[in-house]
Short mmCIF file of C-alpha atoms and ligand atoms in Angstrom, two decimals:
data_model
loop_
_atom_site.label_atom_id
_atom_site.label_comp_id
_atom_site.label_asym_id
_atom_site.label_seq_id
_atom_site.Cartn_x
_atom_site.Cartn_y
_atom_site.Cartn_z
CA MET A 1 -18.65 13.46 -20.37
CA THR A 2 -16.28 12.57 -23.67
CA GLU A 3 -15.24 9.68 -23.10
CA LEU A 4 -10.97 9.83 -21.27
CA SER A 5 -8.68 9.56 -24.13
CA GLN A 6 -6.57 6.55 -23.64
CA GLU A 7 -3.39 7.97 -24.62
CA ARG A 8 -0.48 10.69 -23.40
CA ARG A 9 -0.68 13.75 -24.64
CA LEU A 10 1.53 16.36 -23.54
CA VAL A 11 0.80 20.00 -24.58
CA THR A 12 2.83 21.34 -23.06
CA SER A 13 5.99 21.89 -20.98
CA ILE A 14 5.45 19.50 -17.59
CA PRO A 15 3.77 21.50 -15.17
CA GLY A 16 2.29 23.76 -17.30
CA PRO A 17 0.98 27.18 -16.94
CA LYS A 18 -2.06 26.64 -14.66
CA SER A 19 -0.71 24.28 -12.47
CA GLN A 20 2.42 26.22 -11.95
CA GLU A 21 -0.15 29.39 -10.98
CA LEU A 22 -1.78 26.66 -8.59
CA MET A 23 1.17 25.45 -8.29
CA ALA A 24 1.84 29.27 -6.31
CA ARG A 25 -1.77 28.77 -4.09
CA LYS A 26 -1.22 26.04 -2.94
CA VAL A 27 2.17 27.52 -1.52
CA ALA A 28 -0.22 29.88 -0.36
CA ALA A 29 -2.94 27.98 1.11
CA VAL A 30 -1.62 24.49 1.62
CA PRO A 31 1.17 24.17 4.40
CA ASN A 32 5.02 23.22 3.99
CA GLY A 33 4.31 19.94 5.10
CA ILE A 34 2.33 18.75 2.45
CA GLY A 35 4.02 17.49 -0.06
CA VAL A 36 3.82 17.38 -3.21
CA THR A 37 4.88 14.90 -6.12
CA LEU A 38 4.26 15.96 -9.00
CA PRO A 39 2.90 19.85 -9.05
CA VAL A 40 0.28 18.97 -11.95
CA PHE A 41 -3.29 19.59 -11.01
CA VAL A 42 -6.01 17.18 -12.63
CA THR A 43 -9.31 18.25 -13.65
CA ARG A 44 -10.65 14.39 -14.29
CA ALA A 45 -8.86 11.45 -14.74
CA GLY A 46 -9.55 6.86 -15.56
CA GLY A 47 -8.06 4.11 -16.66
CA GLY A 48 -4.75 4.34 -16.52
CA VAL A 49 -4.87 8.45 -17.22
CA LEU A 50 -4.63 11.85 -15.87
CA GLU A 51 -5.15 14.87 -17.75
CA ASP A 52 -4.50 18.37 -16.07
CA VAL A 53 -5.41 21.94 -15.54
CA ASP A 54 -3.14 22.73 -19.43
CA GLY A 55 -5.14 19.84 -21.64
CA ASN A 56 -1.96 16.90 -20.93
CA SER A 57 -2.40 13.54 -20.21
CA LEU A 58 0.00 11.52 -17.67
CA ILE A 59 0.04 8.54 -17.65
CA ASP A 60 -0.39 7.19 -14.38
CA PHE A 61 2.52 4.19 -12.65
CA GLY A 62 1.22 5.57 -9.35
CA SER A 63 -2.61 5.56 -9.33
CA GLY A 64 -2.19 7.54 -6.07
CA ILE A 65 -0.41 5.78 -3.80
CA ALA A 66 -1.74 2.41 -4.50
CA VAL A 67 -5.48 3.48 -4.27
CA THR A 68 -7.59 3.75 -7.68
CA SER A 69 -6.56 -0.13 -8.09
CA VAL A 70 -10.28 -0.25 -10.89
CA GLY A 71 -9.20 2.87 -12.15
CA ASN A 72 -9.69 6.72 -11.02
CA SER A 73 -13.97 7.38 -11.21
CA ALA A 74 -14.58 3.54 -11.68
CA GLU A 75 -18.06 2.06 -13.31
CA ALA A 76 -19.86 0.10 -10.62
CA VAL A 77 -18.13 3.34 -8.32
CA VAL A 78 -19.88 5.97 -9.85
CA ARG A 79 -23.58 4.64 -9.92
CA ARG A 80 -22.42 2.87 -6.84
CA ALA A 81 -21.48 5.70 -5.26
CA THR A 82 -23.63 8.70 -6.61
CA ALA A 83 -27.01 5.96 -5.97
CA GLN A 84 -26.13 6.28 -1.92
CA LEU A 85 -25.37 9.67 -2.58
CA ALA A 86 -28.68 10.89 -3.39
CA ASP A 87 -30.31 8.65 -0.74
CA PHE A 88 -28.59 9.80 2.01
CA THR A 89 -24.83 10.92 3.27
CA HIS A 90 -24.09 9.80 6.62
CA THR A 91 -26.27 8.90 10.36
CA CYS A 92 -23.32 7.61 11.41
CA PHE A 93 -23.10 3.11 11.57
CA MET A 94 -22.77 3.38 15.80
CA VAL A 95 -26.31 6.06 16.15
CA THR A 96 -28.70 4.83 13.35
CA PRO A 97 -26.69 1.88 11.50
CA TYR A 98 -27.15 0.81 7.51
CA GLU A 99 -26.64 -2.27 5.11
CA GLY A 100 -23.98 -0.72 3.02
CA TYR A 101 -22.12 -1.33 6.01
CA VAL A 102 -22.72 -4.56 7.04
CA GLU A 103 -22.37 -5.36 3.55
CA VAL A 104 -18.91 -4.62 3.30
CA ALA A 105 -18.19 -5.61 6.69
CA GLU A 106 -19.64 -9.02 4.82
CA GLN A 107 -17.25 -8.70 1.95
CA LEU A 108 -13.79 -7.86 3.72
CA ASN A 109 -15.20 -11.65 6.34
CA GLU A 110 -15.36 -13.81 3.19
CA LEU A 111 -12.99 -12.49 1.00
CA THR A 112 -10.48 -12.65 3.63
CA PRO A 113 -7.58 -16.24 4.07
CA GLY A 114 -9.27 -18.48 6.86
CA ASP A 115 -12.45 -19.95 6.40
CA HIS A 116 -13.49 -18.91 10.68
CA GLU A 117 -15.49 -16.38 12.06
CA LYS A 118 -14.69 -13.63 11.48
CA ARG A 119 -16.23 -10.22 11.91
CA THR A 120 -14.91 -6.32 10.85
CA ALA A 121 -14.90 -2.74 11.80
CA LEU A 122 -14.89 0.45 9.15
CA PHE A 123 -13.06 3.05 9.62
CA ASN A 124 -11.98 5.77 7.15
CA SER A 125 -8.16 5.73 6.91
CA GLY A 126 -4.86 3.15 7.09
CA ALA A 127 -3.53 3.93 10.25
CA GLU A 128 -7.04 4.65 11.54
CA ALA A 129 -7.23 0.71 11.10
CA VAL A 130 -3.61 0.22 12.80
CA GLU A 131 -4.22 2.41 16.06
CA ASN A 132 -8.60 -0.43 15.85
CA ALA A 133 -6.16 -3.29 15.01
CA VAL A 134 -3.43 -2.68 17.96
CA LYS A 135 -6.41 -1.80 20.60
CA ILE A 136 -8.53 -4.71 19.78
CA ALA A 137 -5.24 -7.34 20.49
CA ARG A 138 -4.15 -4.80 23.88
CA SER A 139 -8.60 -5.83 24.25
CA TYR A 140 -7.99 -9.32 23.11
CA THR A 141 -5.24 -10.56 24.28
CA LYS A 142 -4.44 -8.15 27.77
CA ARG A 143 -1.00 -6.94 27.04
CA THR A 144 0.59 -4.38 25.96
CA ALA A 145 3.72 -4.71 23.45
CA VAL A 146 4.35 -4.07 19.93
CA VAL A 147 6.23 -6.27 17.71
CA VAL A 148 6.63 -4.29 14.12
CA PHE A 149 9.62 -4.67 11.25
CA ASP A 150 12.42 -2.53 10.29
CA HIS A 151 11.73 -0.51 7.28
CA GLY A 152 8.22 -0.60 8.01
CA TYR A 153 5.31 1.57 7.05
CA HIS A 154 2.00 2.14 8.85
CA GLY A 155 1.11 5.51 9.42
CA ARG A 156 1.85 9.50 9.62
CA THR A 157 -0.98 9.41 13.50
CA ASN A 158 1.09 9.50 17.00
CA LEU A 159 0.93 5.48 17.23
CA THR A 160 1.91 4.96 13.47
CA MET A 161 4.76 6.59 13.36
CA ALA A 162 6.38 4.82 16.53
CA LEU A 163 5.91 1.99 14.52
CA THR A 164 6.68 3.27 11.46
CA ALA A 165 10.30 2.36 11.13
CA LYS A 166 11.88 5.59 8.49
CA ASN A 167 12.44 8.70 11.12
CA MET A 168 13.15 11.87 7.86
CA PRO A 169 10.33 12.13 6.62
CA TYR A 170 7.89 10.30 9.12
CA LYS A 171 8.54 11.49 12.40
CA GLU A 172 12.03 13.37 12.40
CA GLY A 173 10.96 16.72 14.86
CA PHE A 174 7.29 15.07 15.55
CA GLY A 175 8.12 12.57 18.21
CA PRO A 176 7.27 11.81 21.55
CA PHE A 177 6.51 8.17 20.23
CA ALA A 178 3.86 5.66 22.07
CA PRO A 179 5.41 4.07 24.25
CA GLU A 180 5.25 -0.20 23.90
CA VAL A 181 6.59 -0.67 20.62
CA TYR A 182 9.37 -2.63 19.74
CA ARG A 183 11.43 -3.15 16.59
CA VAL A 184 13.10 -6.61 14.75
CA PRO A 185 14.61 -7.04 11.21
CA LEU A 186 12.61 -7.75 8.35
CA ALA A 187 13.88 -10.55 4.97
CA TYR A 188 15.38 -8.69 3.11
CA GLY A 189 16.89 -10.22 0.76
CA TYR A 190 18.76 -7.63 -1.65
CA ARG A 191 20.51 -6.26 1.79
CA TRP A 192 20.91 -9.83 3.74
CA LEU A 193 24.98 -9.37 5.33
CA THR A 194 25.17 -14.01 4.06
CA GLY A 195 23.25 -13.18 1.76
CA ALA A 196 19.54 -13.89 0.89
CA GLU A 197 19.62 -17.84 1.09
CA ASN A 198 20.51 -17.12 4.14
CA CYS A 199 18.15 -14.45 4.67
CA ALA A 200 14.69 -16.47 6.26
CA GLU A 201 15.95 -18.53 8.00
CA GLU A 202 18.51 -15.73 9.81
CA ALA A 203 16.50 -12.72 10.55
CA ALA A 204 13.56 -14.99 11.92
CA ALA A 205 15.56 -16.26 14.39
CA GLN A 206 16.74 -12.93 14.81
CA ALA A 207 13.50 -11.14 15.21
CA ILE A 208 12.55 -14.19 17.51
CA ASP A 209 15.65 -14.07 20.10
CA MET A 210 15.06 -10.41 20.32
CA ILE A 211 11.42 -10.43 21.08
CA THR A 212 12.40 -13.92 23.34
CA LYS A 213 15.25 -11.82 24.97
CA GLN A 214 13.96 -8.22 24.90
CA VAL A 215 10.53 -7.65 24.95
CA GLY A 216 9.39 -11.57 26.49
CA ALA A 217 6.74 -13.53 24.54
CA GLU A 218 4.45 -13.08 27.41
CA ASN A 219 4.33 -9.71 27.08
CA VAL A 220 3.72 -9.17 23.07
CA ALA A 221 -0.61 -8.26 21.85
CA ALA A 222 0.11 -7.94 18.41
CA ILE A 223 2.73 -8.38 15.70
CA VAL A 224 2.81 -5.43 13.59
CA ILE A 225 3.70 -6.60 9.66
CA GLU A 226 3.46 -5.79 6.05
CA PRO A 227 2.90 -8.61 3.70
CA ILE A 228 5.48 -7.05 1.31
CA ALA A 229 7.25 -3.58 2.73
CA GLY A 230 5.81 -0.67 0.89
CA GLU A 231 6.52 2.13 1.64
CA GLY A 232 10.57 0.36 2.77
CA GLY A 233 10.90 -0.14 -1.24
CA PHE A 234 8.82 -2.66 -1.92
CA ILE A 235 11.28 -5.16 0.06
CA GLU A 236 9.06 -9.21 -0.38
CA PRO A 237 10.25 -10.81 2.62
CA ALA A 238 12.38 -13.92 1.85
CA LYS A 239 9.69 -16.60 1.16
CA GLY A 240 10.14 -19.08 4.87
CA PHE A 241 10.35 -15.80 6.42
CA LEU A 242 6.62 -14.97 6.69
CA PRO A 243 5.04 -18.38 7.55
CA LYS A 244 8.36 -19.25 10.53
CA ILE A 245 6.63 -15.64 12.02
CA ALA A 246 3.07 -16.49 12.50
CA GLU A 247 3.71 -19.95 14.15
CA PHE A 248 5.77 -18.49 16.53
CA ALA A 249 3.35 -16.07 16.91
CA LYS A 250 0.45 -19.08 17.40
CA ALA A 251 3.00 -20.98 19.59
CA ASN A 252 3.01 -17.85 22.04
CA GLY A 253 -0.89 -16.37 21.61
CA ILE A 254 -0.11 -13.36 19.71
CA VAL A 255 -2.11 -11.40 17.12
CA PHE A 256 -0.94 -12.16 14.02
CA VAL A 257 -1.53 -8.49 12.16
CA ALA A 258 -0.94 -8.13 8.32
CA ASP A 259 -1.15 -5.07 7.63
CA GLU A 260 -2.46 -5.17 4.02
CA ILE A 261 -3.18 -1.71 2.79
CA GLN A 262 -1.24 -1.05 0.68
CA THR A 263 -1.47 -5.03 -0.93
CA GLY A 264 -5.06 -6.21 -0.26
CA PHE A 265 -7.80 -5.91 -3.53
CA CYS A 266 -6.02 -7.30 -6.06
CA ARG A 267 -2.64 -5.66 -6.62
CA THR A 268 -0.39 -7.76 -5.77
CA GLY A 269 -2.35 -11.15 -8.03
CA GLN A 270 -4.05 -12.55 -4.82
CA TRP A 271 -7.30 -10.61 -3.09
CA PHE A 272 -4.43 -10.64 -0.08
CA ALA A 273 -0.58 -10.62 -0.31
CA CYS A 274 -0.79 -12.91 2.84
CA GLU A 275 -1.84 -15.68 0.00
CA ASP A 276 1.41 -16.25 -1.16
CA GLU A 277 2.60 -18.41 1.32
CA GLY A 278 -0.42 -19.79 3.14
CA ILE A 279 0.04 -17.19 5.53
CA VAL A 280 -4.10 -17.22 7.96
CA PRO A 281 -3.82 -13.88 10.18
CA ASP A 282 -5.74 -13.39 12.78
CA LEU A 283 -5.84 -9.74 12.29
CA ILE A 284 -5.62 -7.69 8.39
CA THR A 285 -5.98 -4.04 8.02
CA THR A 286 -7.55 -2.71 5.03
CA ALA A 287 -7.58 0.26 3.02
CA LYS A 288 -6.44 1.83 0.16
CA GLY A 289 -7.19 -0.01 -2.97
CA ILE A 290 -10.92 -0.95 -1.23
CA ALA A 291 -13.41 1.82 -2.57
CA GLY A 292 -11.76 3.23 -5.44
CA GLY A 293 -10.78 6.19 -3.85
CA LEU A 294 -12.87 6.94 -1.12
CA PRO A 295 -11.08 6.86 2.44
CA LEU A 296 -12.74 3.63 3.87
CA ALA A 297 -10.28 1.28 5.37
CA ALA A 298 -10.78 -1.88 7.37
CA VAL A 299 -9.67 -3.97 9.77
CA THR A 300 -10.97 -7.88 9.76
CA GLY A 301 -10.28 -10.82 11.72
CA ARG A 302 -11.06 -13.79 13.93
CA ALA A 303 -14.14 -13.56 15.93
CA GLU A 304 -13.19 -13.63 19.31
CA ILE A 305 -10.66 -11.83 19.29
CA MET A 306 -12.15 -8.64 16.88
CA ASP A 307 -14.94 -9.27 19.53
CA ALA A 308 -13.09 -8.43 22.26
CA ALA A 309 -13.80 -4.90 23.19
CA HIS A 310 -16.75 -3.80 25.23
CA ALA A 311 -19.63 -2.25 23.58
CA GLY A 312 -18.13 1.72 22.21
CA GLY A 313 -15.08 0.47 22.73
CA LEU A 314 -14.20 0.84 19.06
CA GLY A 315 -15.80 3.73 16.03
CA GLY A 316 -16.10 6.89 15.06
CA THR A 317 -18.05 9.62 13.91
CA TYR A 318 -17.63 8.53 10.18
CA GLY A 319 -16.14 5.64 10.30
CA GLY A 320 -17.68 2.97 7.15
CA ASN A 321 -19.87 6.15 6.14
CA PRO A 322 -22.30 5.69 3.48
CA VAL A 323 -20.81 6.34 0.38
CA ALA A 324 -17.55 5.15 1.35
CA CYS A 325 -19.11 1.73 1.23
CA ALA A 326 -21.50 1.73 -1.48
CA ALA A 327 -18.10 2.47 -3.58
CA ALA A 328 -16.93 -0.18 -1.63
CA LEU A 329 -19.24 -2.13 -3.25
CA GLY A 330 -19.03 -1.29 -6.64
CA ALA A 331 -15.08 -1.27 -5.94
CA ILE A 332 -15.12 -5.27 -5.42
CA GLU A 333 -18.03 -5.52 -7.86
CA THR A 334 -15.33 -4.29 -10.55
CA MET A 335 -12.53 -6.01 -9.57
CA LYS A 336 -15.10 -9.79 -9.10
CA GLU A 337 -16.63 -8.42 -12.79
CA LEU A 338 -12.83 -7.07 -15.02
CA ASP A 339 -10.81 -10.08 -12.87
CA LEU A 340 -8.11 -8.28 -11.36
CA ASN A 341 -5.85 -10.64 -9.70
CA ALA A 342 -5.55 -12.02 -13.43
CA ARG A 343 -5.10 -8.06 -14.89
CA ALA A 344 -1.99 -7.26 -12.18
CA ARG A 345 -0.97 -10.59 -13.13
CA ARG A 346 -0.43 -9.67 -16.60
CA ILE A 347 1.09 -6.07 -14.88
CA GLU A 348 4.13 -8.01 -13.88
CA GLU A 349 4.76 -10.47 -16.46
CA VAL A 350 4.87 -7.83 -18.70
CA MET A 351 6.88 -5.59 -16.70
CA LYS A 352 8.92 -7.51 -15.31
CA GLY A 353 10.30 -9.13 -17.85
CA ARG A 354 11.12 -4.94 -19.48
CA LEU A 355 12.54 -4.43 -16.33
CA ARG A 356 15.04 -7.40 -16.52
CA THR A 357 16.15 -6.69 -19.83
CA MET A 358 17.20 -3.39 -18.90
CA GLN A 359 19.05 -4.30 -15.72
CA GLU A 360 21.31 -6.30 -18.22
CA LYS A 361 22.12 -2.73 -19.44
CA PHE A 362 21.77 -0.45 -16.87
CA ASP A 363 24.20 -1.62 -13.91
CA VAL A 364 22.84 1.11 -12.15
CA ILE A 365 19.26 -1.33 -11.52
CA GLY A 366 20.20 -3.77 -8.56
CA GLU A 367 17.29 -5.38 -8.29
CA VAL A 368 13.56 -5.91 -9.96
CA ARG A 369 10.64 -7.22 -7.60
CA GLY A 370 7.71 -7.02 -5.90
CA ARG A 371 4.22 -8.79 -7.12
CA GLY A 372 1.60 -8.13 -10.13
CA GLY A 373 0.81 -4.55 -9.99
CA MET A 374 2.70 -3.10 -7.31
CA ILE A 375 6.35 -3.54 -9.14
CA ALA A 376 10.22 -1.61 -8.27
CA VAL A 377 13.60 -1.45 -9.24
CA GLU A 378 15.94 -0.76 -6.88
CA LEU A 379 19.09 1.64 -8.32
CA VAL A 380 22.02 1.79 -7.00
CA GLU A 381 25.67 2.99 -7.51
CA PRO A 382 27.01 0.58 -10.69
CA GLY A 383 29.44 -2.39 -9.03
CA THR A 384 27.79 -2.11 -5.76
CA THR A 385 25.06 -2.26 -3.56
CA THR A 386 25.34 1.45 -2.42
CA PRO A 387 22.24 2.92 -2.45
CA ASN A 388 21.46 5.47 -4.84
CA ALA A 389 18.74 7.70 -4.94
CA ALA A 390 20.72 10.81 -6.58
CA ALA A 391 19.83 8.82 -9.86
CA THR A 392 16.27 7.85 -8.64
CA ALA A 393 15.30 10.95 -7.46
CA ALA A 394 16.22 12.41 -11.54
CA LEU A 395 15.10 8.94 -12.89
CA ALA A 396 11.40 9.31 -11.40
CA LYS A 397 12.27 13.73 -12.27
CA ALA A 398 12.67 12.42 -15.79
CA CYS A 399 9.52 10.35 -16.50
CA HIS A 400 7.51 12.63 -14.82
CA ALA A 401 8.54 15.60 -17.52
CA GLU A 402 7.80 13.31 -20.04
CA GLY A 403 4.20 12.40 -18.23
CA LEU A 404 5.43 9.98 -16.22
CA VAL A 405 4.12 9.60 -13.20
CA VAL A 406 5.77 7.50 -10.49
CA LEU A 407 7.11 6.82 -7.31
CA THR A 408 10.17 6.53 -5.54
CA CYS A 409 10.18 4.87 -2.25
CA GLY A 410 12.36 3.07 0.19
CA THR A 411 13.95 3.37 3.41
CA TYR A 412 17.65 4.99 2.10
CA GLY A 413 15.09 7.03 -0.77
CA ASN A 414 17.02 4.67 -3.63
CA VAL A 415 13.97 2.54 -5.61
CA LEU A 416 11.25 3.89 -7.55
CA ARG A 417 8.19 1.86 -7.30
CA PHE A 418 5.44 1.22 -10.57
CA LEU A 419 1.66 0.89 -8.55
CA PRO A 420 -0.70 1.67 -12.39
CA PRO A 421 -4.33 1.38 -12.02
CA LEU A 422 -4.81 -2.79 -12.63
CA VAL A 423 -7.31 -1.38 -15.65
CA ILE A 424 -4.54 0.76 -16.92
CA GLY A 425 -4.37 -0.74 -21.04
CA GLU A 426 -1.62 -2.87 -22.10
CA ASP A 427 0.19 -0.01 -25.02
CA LEU A 428 -0.41 2.22 -21.73
CA LEU A 429 2.20 0.42 -20.07
CA ASN A 430 4.57 -0.16 -22.51
CA GLU A 431 4.47 2.57 -23.36
CA GLY A 432 6.07 3.75 -19.36
CA LEU A 433 7.51 1.36 -19.70
CA ASP A 434 10.16 2.99 -22.89
CA ILE A 435 9.82 6.36 -20.88
CA ILE A 436 11.25 4.40 -18.19
CA GLU A 437 13.95 2.91 -20.21
CA GLU A 438 14.12 6.63 -22.32
CA ALA A 439 15.56 8.06 -18.29
CA LEU A 440 17.49 5.05 -18.42
CA THR A 441 19.73 5.90 -21.31
CA ARG A 442 19.69 9.83 -19.71
CA VAL A 443 19.87 9.28 -16.06
C1 PLP B 501 1.56 -0.61 4.62
C2 PLP B 501 0.87 0.60 5.67
N1 PLP B 501 -0.44 0.71 5.82
C3 PLP B 501 -0.05 2.05 7.15
C4 PLP B 501 -1.22 3.10 5.94
C5 PLP B 501 -0.93 4.21 6.73
O1 PLP B 501 -2.51 4.55 4.90
P1 PLP B 501 -3.37 5.66 6.06
O2 PLP B 501 -2.42 6.52 4.72
O3 PLP B 501 -4.78 5.31 4.65
O4 PLP B 501 -3.37 6.39 6.78
C6 PLP B 501 0.07 2.94 4.33
C7 PLP B 501 -0.03 4.48 3.50
O5 PLP B 501 1.22 4.07 2.27
C8 PLP B 501 0.34 1.60 4.13
O6 PLP B 501 0.88 1.15 2.64
#
């Protein structure tokens, strides 16, 4: 197969006629609830581009929502997964196990923060990993309550919908939700009423006060938090907030769970985002970037907590599928070989530099934030902090039309987020930023 050319190339309007035909088939065959951000149908992808059925080549600032950090069809992922496909595709690890699963567990036990003894259990999706982290924490603590945060996102299953903050589109009409879930404030500096400088201290005090008064710390099994809130708007909690919450958890026998499903595996310029403030979580949930695009998820954590659940209490038919495990080993090999943490930090440098210059020119940009290859701009009504969802949607549309895949997020729908594959070339990165700048002049 020919090498995928690392260039943006538009030969039709976006979406092109063949994509439009396929979209009509999608509408007739797939339910409305499965939304599509940009209806171009992909035939090949790799490096920093996606090629579509009409022969267009688009720049990828989405990575399939933070998944293809090593790029699509990364060499080591394809090599290892292909070899595994030829050997065997499934036995069910719970029936007759295989080495790949154990090797992924060993790698995760080593790569995640903390040098204590650890265990890892594998699953298929991020939501499943979060559900299992809660099961494990409940089994260990013999408590039931789970504390989560404003702006948090943890998935679309019943329990993870309950853990998720935003109603529309994730929860609307899908209740009732799982009980014993309590939500407390997140240190969102940009929107903290008394100012960003007071945010960490005040938000932590409020969160701890609410837990203590409304739930009772002794009833809390787990505190589940994203070190950077992803779907909620790439909100990096004000510095000092996470350590305070982690300390509170430790002092009260609560399992501290870092949901690193979006932030993990080099995305933020470190193996895991919680390393930034030296947090050592009791449990850590991972998925997305773990296996170069194959479905795999994990819960990794302290041996004594992970071993609390009785034999047969955890698992699932496909959890830790051998092909997905082989892909994960290929993805981790690529991350180490190419030093994707360094690449993520370089992406941050380039993106933040240019976006901050744009912020000076365009007062619709309220804040530029994020870490590594997880960067966002929050858009506001000029001169205010009022969320500007209309400008965000218009900007995303303008980028799409020019062949740049970007995603939106945020509790108020006013955040444009950028998650390029960490292997993207710097030329493409800059070309994508040119498109954003040009779109800003028009919006
Ligand atoms: C932080 C976080 N947790 C959990 C999930 C759910 O993962 P999945 O879609 O694989 O179920 C996501 C997905 O976006 C996420 O970003």
